């Protein structure tokens, strides 16, 4: 599949087979992430990988509890409140792997650089038969000093992206994602 097909067919994956992703594959994915452009060649990133099922489940539970209790602070999640209250809902959708990307704030460009790395990972995942989804719900906990300290992330690193990866199950159809046309584009001669 060439890059244009890949961009045109990438979809967020929210339903996974009960199948682990081996550490070499995760490492390759992250390495592809690190091929992204970076401001001043700073490469200002750090990656935390969580594959323990129990930890993924308790992290999801912690995120849901926190967001439900503090939903007033997260107006953009209000529309998902019922999902978050559902004990069967996992913010990680049963994925076997969570990749958290942190940016080293000593680089002014770290947010952009880490987002580009996340984009590389999302686009290259399919080459390994994997699906991914950026999980913004996870920001509230993965950015805390407690979480960072547990995973040896220095204080000076900020959370940029939490992403899930795993083998998509058959439930999700991979249609071409519809998109609005760009609202405004200026062509200057
Ligand atoms: C910054 C960001 C945060 C997101 N957070 C979530 C999330 O918490 N849960 C989720 O299911 N999808 C999340 N998504 C995925 C979007 O819902 C998805 O990309 C969008 O609906 C377009 O669908 P597509 O990725 O299949 O093209 C997030 C995507 C981005 C870029």
PDB file of C-alpha atoms and ligand atoms in Angstrom:
ATOM      1  CA  UNK A   1       0.000   0.000   0.000  1.00  0.00           C
ATOM      2  CA  UNK A   2       1.480   3.369  -0.906  1.00  0.00           C
ATOM      3  CA  UNK A   3       1.382   6.402   1.372  1.00  0.00           C
ATOM      4  CA  UNK A   4      -1.585   8.030  -0.375  1.00  0.00           C
ATOM      5  CA  UNK A   5      -3.681   4.882   0.007  1.00  0.00           C
ATOM      6  CA  UNK A   6      -2.532   4.625   3.604  1.00  0.00           C
ATOM      7  CA  UNK A   7      -3.592   8.194   4.400  1.00  0.00           C
ATOM      8  CA  UNK A   8      -6.898   7.706   2.603  1.00  0.00           C
ATOM      9  CA  UNK A   9      -7.795   4.494   4.413  1.00  0.00           C
ATOM     10  CA  UNK A  10      -6.509   5.083   7.962  1.00  0.00           C
ATOM     11  CA  UNK A  11      -9.294   4.885  10.523  1.00  0.00           C
ATOM     12  CA  UNK A  12      -9.301   4.944  14.302  1.00  0.00           C
ATOM     13  CA  UNK A  13      -9.659   1.391  15.627  1.00  0.00           C
ATOM     14  CA  UNK A  14     -11.929   0.773  18.609  1.00  0.00           C
ATOM     15  CA  UNK A  15     -12.385  -2.975  18.570  1.00  0.00           C
ATOM     16  CA  UNK A  16      -9.520  -5.427  18.987  1.00  0.00           C
ATOM     17  CA  UNK A  17      -8.691  -9.111  18.919  1.00  0.00           C
ATOM     18  CA  UNK A  18      -7.510 -10.605  22.187  1.00  0.00           C
ATOM     19  CA  UNK A  19      -3.971 -10.831  20.833  1.00  0.00           C
ATOM     20  CA  UNK A  20      -0.800  -9.303  22.236  1.00  0.00           C
ATOM     21  CA  UNK A  21       1.507  -7.113  20.171  1.00  0.00           C
ATOM     22  CA  UNK A  22       5.087  -8.341  20.563  1.00  0.00           C
ATOM     23  CA  UNK A  23       7.702  -5.961  21.884  1.00  0.00           C
ATOM     24  CA  UNK A  24       9.758  -5.948  18.651  1.00  0.00           C
ATOM     25  CA  UNK A  25       6.749  -4.712  16.696  1.00  0.00           C
ATOM     26  CA  UNK A  26       6.058  -2.008  19.259  1.00  0.00           C
ATOM     27  CA  UNK A  27       9.692  -1.012  19.117  1.00  0.00           C
ATOM     28  CA  UNK A  28       9.596  -0.802  15.313  1.00  0.00           C
ATOM     29  CA  UNK A  29       6.459   1.341  15.461  1.00  0.00           C
ATOM     30  CA  UNK A  30       8.028   3.740  17.938  1.00  0.00           C
ATOM     31  CA  UNK A  31      11.211   3.868  15.856  1.00  0.00           C
ATOM     32  CA  UNK A  32       9.091   4.904  12.865  1.00  0.00           C
ATOM     33  CA  UNK A  33       7.563   7.568  15.124  1.00  0.00           C
ATOM     34  CA  UNK A  34      11.024   8.930  15.774  1.00  0.00           C
ATOM     35  CA  UNK A  35      11.633   9.429  12.039  1.00  0.00           C
ATOM     36  CA  UNK A  36       9.316  12.457  12.191  1.00  0.00           C
ATOM     37  CA  UNK A  37      10.610  15.955  11.557  1.00  0.00           C
ATOM     38  CA  UNK A  38      11.536  17.875  14.714  1.00  0.00           C
ATOM     39  CA  UNK A  39      12.169  21.553  15.381  1.00  0.00           C
ATOM     40  CA  UNK A  40      15.942  22.190  15.417  1.00  0.00           C
ATOM     41  CA  UNK A  41      16.397  18.398  15.181  1.00  0.00           C
ATOM     42  CA  UNK A  42      15.476  18.283  18.861  1.00  0.00           C
ATOM     43  CA  UNK A  43      13.882  14.782  18.923  1.00  0.00           C
ATOM     44  CA  UNK A  44      12.266  15.815  22.221  1.00  0.00           C
ATOM     45  CA  UNK A  45      10.297  12.698  23.098  1.00  0.00           C
ATOM     46  CA  UNK A  46       9.884   9.883  25.518  1.00  0.00           C
ATOM     47  CA  UNK A  47       7.601   6.869  25.109  1.00  0.00           C
ATOM     48  CA  UNK A  48       5.876   4.820  27.792  1.00  0.00           C
ATOM     49  CA  UNK A  49       4.418   1.482  26.697  1.00  0.00           C
ATOM     50  CA  UNK A  50       1.840  -0.324  28.829  1.00  0.00           C
ATOM     51  CA  UNK A  51       0.878  -3.865  27.883  1.00  0.00           C
ATOM     52  CA  UNK A  52      -0.201  -5.305  31.212  1.00  0.00           C
ATOM     53  CA  UNK A  53      -3.927  -6.067  30.958  1.00  0.00           C
ATOM     54  CA  UNK A  54      -4.544  -5.382  34.645  1.00  0.00           C
ATOM     55  CA  UNK A  55      -2.795  -2.023  34.477  1.00  0.00           C
ATOM     56  CA  UNK A  56      -4.689  -1.008  31.324  1.00  0.00           C
ATOM     57  CA  UNK A  57      -7.989  -1.911  33.002  1.00  0.00           C
ATOM     58  CA  UNK A  58      -7.216  -0.053  36.234  1.00  0.00           C
ATOM     59  CA  UNK A  59      -5.957   2.968  34.282  1.00  0.00           C
ATOM     60  CA  UNK A  60      -9.207   3.061  32.304  1.00  0.00           C
ATOM     61  CA  UNK A  61     -11.220   2.794  35.548  1.00  0.00           C
ATOM     62  CA  UNK A  62      -9.202   5.605  37.126  1.00  0.00           C
ATOM     63  CA  UNK A  63      -9.701   7.846  34.067  1.00  0.00           C
ATOM     64  CA  UNK A  64     -13.455   7.209  33.966  1.00  0.00           C
ATOM     65  CA  UNK A  65     -13.876   7.854  37.690  1.00  0.00           C
ATOM     66  CA  UNK A  66     -11.831  11.044  37.537  1.00  0.00           C
ATOM     67  CA  UNK A  67     -13.649  12.406  34.487  1.00  0.00           C
ATOM     68  CA  UNK A  68     -17.115  11.613  35.860  1.00  0.00           C
ATOM     69  CA  UNK A  69     -16.263  13.321  39.172  1.00  0.00           C
ATOM     70  CA  UNK A  70     -14.768  16.339  37.415  1.00  0.00           C
ATOM     71  CA  UNK A  71     -16.890  16.502  34.286  1.00  0.00           C
ATOM     72  CA  UNK A  72     -17.580  20.231  34.847  1.00  0.00           C
ATOM     73  CA  UNK A  73     -13.880  20.854  34.136  1.00  0.00           C
ATOM     74  CA  UNK A  74     -14.113  18.928  30.864  1.00  0.00           C
ATOM     75  CA  UNK A  75     -17.021  20.433  28.895  1.00  0.00           C
ATOM     76  CA  UNK A  76     -15.734  18.760  25.719  1.00  0.00           C
ATOM     77  CA  UNK A  77     -16.295  15.343  27.316  1.00  0.00           C
ATOM     78  CA  UNK A  78     -19.808  16.091  28.562  1.00  0.00           C
ATOM     79  CA  UNK A  79     -21.289  14.358  25.493  1.00  0.00           C
ATOM     80  CA  UNK A  80     -19.534  11.126  26.529  1.00  0.00           C
ATOM     81  CA  UNK A  81     -20.626  11.202  30.182  1.00  0.00           C
ATOM     82  CA  UNK A  82     -22.890   8.166  29.809  1.00  0.00           C
ATOM     83  CA  UNK A  83     -20.060   6.135  28.273  1.00  0.00           C
ATOM     84  CA  UNK A  84     -17.772   7.112  31.125  1.00  0.00           C
ATOM     85  CA  UNK A  85     -20.390   6.028  33.661  1.00  0.00           C
ATOM     86  CA  UNK A  86     -20.813   2.644  31.968  1.00  0.00           C
ATOM     87  CA  UNK A  87     -18.851   0.043  33.918  1.00  0.00           C
ATOM     88  CA  UNK A  88     -18.383  -2.054  30.764  1.00  0.00           C
ATOM     89  CA  UNK A  89     -16.832   0.811  28.793  1.00  0.00           C
ATOM     90  CA  UNK A  90     -13.049   0.928  28.550  1.00  0.00           C
ATOM     91  CA  UNK A  91     -11.490   4.145  27.305  1.00  0.00           C
ATOM     92  CA  UNK A  92      -8.902   1.807  25.718  1.00  0.00           C
ATOM     93  CA  UNK A  93     -11.491  -0.408  23.978  1.00  0.00           C
ATOM     94  CA  UNK A  94      -9.771  -3.654  24.992  1.00  0.00           C
ATOM     95  CA  UNK A  95      -6.530  -2.779  23.178  1.00  0.00           C
ATOM     96  CA  UNK A  96      -3.519  -4.829  24.313  1.00  0.00           C
ATOM     97  CA  UNK A  97      -1.087  -1.919  24.113  1.00  0.00           C
ATOM     98  CA  UNK A  98      -1.127   1.720  25.241  1.00  0.00           C
ATOM     99  CA  UNK A  99       1.632   4.027  24.007  1.00  0.00           C
ATOM    100  CA  UNK A 100       2.031   7.347  25.813  1.00  0.00           C
ATOM    101  CA  UNK A 101       4.168  10.021  24.176  1.00  0.00           C
ATOM    102  CA  UNK A 102       5.757  12.765  26.262  1.00  0.00           C
ATOM    103  CA  UNK A 103       7.517  15.857  24.982  1.00  0.00           C
ATOM    104  CA  UNK A 104      10.652  17.288  26.553  1.00  0.00           C
ATOM    105  CA  UNK A 105       9.620  20.870  27.297  1.00  0.00           C
ATOM    106  CA  UNK A 106      13.198  22.084  27.031  1.00  0.00           C
ATOM    107  CA  UNK A 107      12.391  22.124  23.318  1.00  0.00           C
ATOM    108  CA  UNK A 108       9.931  24.827  22.290  1.00  0.00           C
ATOM    109  CA  UNK A 109       8.677  22.506  19.508  1.00  0.00           C
ATOM    110  CA  UNK A 110       7.990  19.386  21.549  1.00  0.00           C
ATOM    111  CA  UNK A 111       4.205  19.366  21.123  1.00  0.00           C
ATOM    112  CA  UNK A 112       4.447  19.579  17.352  1.00  0.00           C
ATOM    113  CA  UNK A 113       7.284  17.059  17.165  1.00  0.00           C
ATOM    114  CA  UNK A 114       5.506  14.479  19.332  1.00  0.00           C
ATOM    115  CA  UNK A 115       2.257  14.941  17.394  1.00  0.00           C
ATOM    116  CA  UNK A 116       4.144  14.247  14.178  1.00  0.00           C
ATOM    117  CA  UNK A 117       5.638  11.129  15.788  1.00  0.00           C
ATOM    118  CA  UNK A 118       2.106  10.039  16.773  1.00  0.00           C
ATOM    119  CA  UNK A 119       0.999  10.586  13.166  1.00  0.00           C
ATOM    120  CA  UNK A 120       3.844   8.416  11.877  1.00  0.00           C
ATOM    121  CA  UNK A 121       2.855   5.649  14.291  1.00  0.00           C
ATOM    122  CA  UNK A 122      -0.817   5.840  13.313  1.00  0.00           C
ATOM    123  CA  UNK A 123      -0.004   5.716   9.607  1.00  0.00           C
ATOM    124  CA  UNK A 124       2.623   2.974   9.786  1.00  0.00           C
ATOM    125  CA  UNK A 125       0.686   0.682  12.161  1.00  0.00           C
ATOM    126  CA  UNK A 126      -1.304  -0.909   9.344  1.00  0.00           C
ATOM    127  CA  UNK A 127       1.929  -2.200   7.807  1.00  0.00           C
ATOM    128  CA  UNK A 128       2.104  -4.521  10.842  1.00  0.00           C
ATOM    129  CA  UNK A 129      -1.605  -5.371  10.666  1.00  0.00           C
ATOM    130  CA  UNK A 130      -2.278  -3.056  13.611  1.00  0.00           C
ATOM    131  CA  UNK A 131      -4.955  -0.455  14.257  1.00  0.00           C
ATOM    132  CA  UNK A 132      -4.545   2.588  16.496  1.00  0.00           C
ATOM    133  CA  UNK A 133      -6.615   5.327  18.109  1.00  0.00           C
ATOM    134  CA  UNK A 134      -5.501   8.490  19.912  1.00  0.00           C
ATOM    135  CA  UNK A 135      -7.183   8.477  23.340  1.00  0.00           C
ATOM    136  CA  UNK A 136      -7.693  12.026  24.556  1.00  0.00           C
ATOM    137  CA  UNK A 137      -9.675  10.731  27.561  1.00  0.00           C
ATOM    138  CA  UNK A 138      -6.385   9.505  29.026  1.00  0.00           C
ATOM    139  CA  UNK A 139      -4.778  12.937  29.207  1.00  0.00           C
ATOM    140  CA  UNK A 140      -6.227  13.762  32.637  1.00  0.00           C
ATOM    141  CA  UNK A 141      -4.358  10.896  34.353  1.00  0.00           C
ATOM    142  CA  UNK A 142      -1.346  10.240  32.091  1.00  0.00           C
ATOM    143  CA  UNK A 143      -0.274  13.873  32.583  1.00  0.00           C
ATOM    144  CA  UNK A 144      -0.256  13.723  36.386  1.00  0.00           C
ATOM    145  CA  UNK A 145       2.995  13.817  38.406  1.00  0.00           C
ATOM    146  CA  UNK A 146       1.950  10.528  40.044  1.00  0.00           C
ATOM    147  CA  UNK A 147       1.536   8.692  36.737  1.00  0.00           C
ATOM    148  CA  UNK A 148       4.724  10.182  35.313  1.00  0.00           C
ATOM    149  CA  UNK A 149       6.714   9.309  38.407  1.00  0.00           C
ATOM    150  CA  UNK A 150       5.396   5.712  38.350  1.00  0.00           C
ATOM    151  CA  UNK A 151       6.682   5.374  34.785  1.00  0.00           C
ATOM    152  CA  UNK A 152       9.988   7.232  35.283  1.00  0.00           C
ATOM    153  CA  UNK A 153       8.968  10.206  33.155  1.00  0.00           C
ATOM    154  CA  UNK A 154      10.885  13.357  34.181  1.00  0.00           C
ATOM    155  CA  UNK A 155       8.815  16.315  35.481  1.00  0.00           C
ATOM    156  CA  UNK A 156      10.003  18.427  32.581  1.00  0.00           C
ATOM    157  CA  UNK A 157       8.255  16.164  30.066  1.00  0.00           C
ATOM    158  CA  UNK A 158       4.639  16.939  29.166  1.00  0.00           C
ATOM    159  CA  UNK A 159       2.041  14.554  27.897  1.00  0.00           C
ATOM    160  CA  UNK A 160       1.305  14.966  24.195  1.00  0.00           C
ATOM    161  CA  UNK A 161      -0.452  11.804  23.043  1.00  0.00           C
ATOM    162  CA  UNK A 162      -1.913   8.615  24.448  1.00  0.00           C
ATOM    163  CA  UNK A 163      -2.544   6.023  21.807  1.00  0.00           C
ATOM    164  CA  UNK A 164      -3.807   2.467  21.697  1.00  0.00           C
ATOM    165  CA  UNK A 165      -2.552  -0.189  19.307  1.00  0.00           C
ATOM    166  CA  UNK A 166      -3.686  -3.721  18.601  1.00  0.00           C
ATOM    167  CA  UNK A 167      -4.982  -6.125  16.001  1.00  0.00           C
ATOM    168  CA  UNK A 168      -8.385  -4.935  14.784  1.00  0.00           C
ATOM    169  CA  UNK A 169     -11.162  -7.483  15.045  1.00  0.00           C
ATOM    170  CA  UNK A 170     -13.630  -8.040  12.260  1.00  0.00           C
ATOM    171  CA  UNK A 171     -16.417  -5.965  13.850  1.00  0.00           C
ATOM    172  CA  UNK A 172     -15.134  -2.671  12.551  1.00  0.00           C
ATOM    173  CA  UNK A 173     -15.517  -1.985   8.850  1.00  0.00           C
ATOM    174  CA  UNK A 174     -12.694   0.038   7.390  1.00  0.00           C
ATOM    175  CA  UNK A 175     -14.595   2.519   5.271  1.00  0.00           C
ATOM    176  CA  UNK A 176     -12.941   5.566   3.867  1.00  0.00           C
ATOM    177  CA  UNK A 177     -13.295   8.297   6.506  1.00  0.00           C
ATOM    178  CA  UNK A 178     -15.576  11.061   5.284  1.00  0.00           C
ATOM    179  CA  UNK A 179     -14.177  14.548   5.668  1.00  0.00           C
ATOM    180  CA  UNK A 180     -15.491  18.086   5.374  1.00  0.00           C
ATOM    181  CA  UNK A 181     -13.897  20.111   2.622  1.00  0.00           C
ATOM    182  CA  UNK A 182     -11.293  22.549   3.938  1.00  0.00           C
ATOM    183  CA  UNK A 183     -13.228  25.680   4.895  1.00  0.00           C
ATOM    184  CA  UNK A 184     -10.819  28.159   3.376  1.00  0.00           C
ATOM    185  CA  UNK A 185      -7.835  27.710   1.145  1.00  0.00           C
ATOM    186  CA  UNK A 186      -6.055  30.620  -0.426  1.00  0.00           C
ATOM    187  CA  UNK A 187      -4.328  29.990  -3.692  1.00  0.00           C
ATOM    188  CA  UNK A 188      -2.038  32.836  -4.574  1.00  0.00           C
ATOM    189  CA  UNK A 189      -0.329  33.230  -7.908  1.00  0.00           C
TER     190      UNK A 189
HETATM  191  C1  LIG B   1      -6.372  14.676  19.856  1.00  0.00           C
HETATM  192  C2  LIG B   1      -7.304  13.509  19.631  1.00  0.00           C
HETATM  193  C3  LIG B   1      -8.003  12.978  20.702  1.00  0.00           C
HETATM  194  C4  LIG B   1      -8.841  11.879  20.509  1.00  0.00           C
HETATM  195  N1  LIG B   1      -9.441  11.303  21.597  1.00  0.00           N
HETATM  196  C5  LIG B   1     -10.212  10.202  21.426  1.00  0.00           C
HETATM  197  C6  LIG B   1     -10.750   9.517  22.555  1.00  0.00           C
HETATM  198  O1  LIG B   1     -10.532   9.865  23.721  1.00  0.00           O
HETATM  199  N2  LIG B   1     -11.523   8.417  22.318  1.00  0.00           N
HETATM  200  C7  LIG B   1     -11.771   7.960  21.056  1.00  0.00           C
HETATM  201  O2  LIG B   1     -12.470   6.955  20.909  1.00  0.00           O
HETATM  202  N3  LIG B   1     -11.258   8.580  19.963  1.00  0.00           N
HETATM  203  C8  LIG B   1     -10.472   9.672  20.122  1.00  0.00           C
HETATM  204  N4  LIG B   1      -9.890  10.273  19.036  1.00  0.00           N
HETATM  205  C9  LIG B   1     -10.136   9.745  17.679  1.00  0.00           C
HETATM  206  C10 LIG B   1     -11.093  10.650  16.905  1.00  0.00           C
HETATM  207  O3  LIG B   1     -12.394  10.497  17.412  1.00  0.00           O
HETATM  208  C11 LIG B   1     -11.025  10.270  15.423  1.00  0.00           C
HETATM  209  O4  LIG B   1      -9.718  10.489  14.933  1.00  0.00           O
HETATM  210  C12 LIG B   1     -12.009  11.082  14.568  1.00  0.00           C
HETATM  211  O5  LIG B   1     -13.338  10.802  14.942  1.00  0.00           O
HETATM  212  C13 LIG B   1     -11.840  10.795  13.070  1.00  0.00           C
HETATM  213  O6  LIG B   1     -11.991   9.413  12.804  1.00  0.00           O
HETATM  214  P1  LIG B   1     -10.824   8.565  12.107  1.00  0.00           P
HETATM  215  O7  LIG B   1      -9.598   8.652  12.995  1.00  0.00           O
HETATM  216  O8  LIG B   1     -11.353   7.173  12.022  1.00  0.00           O
HETATM  217  O9  LIG B   1     -10.570   9.169  10.769  1.00  0.00           O
HETATM  218  C14 LIG B   1      -9.036  11.349  19.210  1.00  0.00           C
HETATM  219  C15 LIG B   1      -8.318  11.891  18.134  1.00  0.00           C
HETATM  220  C16 LIG B   1      -7.451  12.940  18.342  1.00  0.00           C
HETATM  221  C17 LIG B   1      -6.642  13.456  17.169  1.00  0.00           C
END
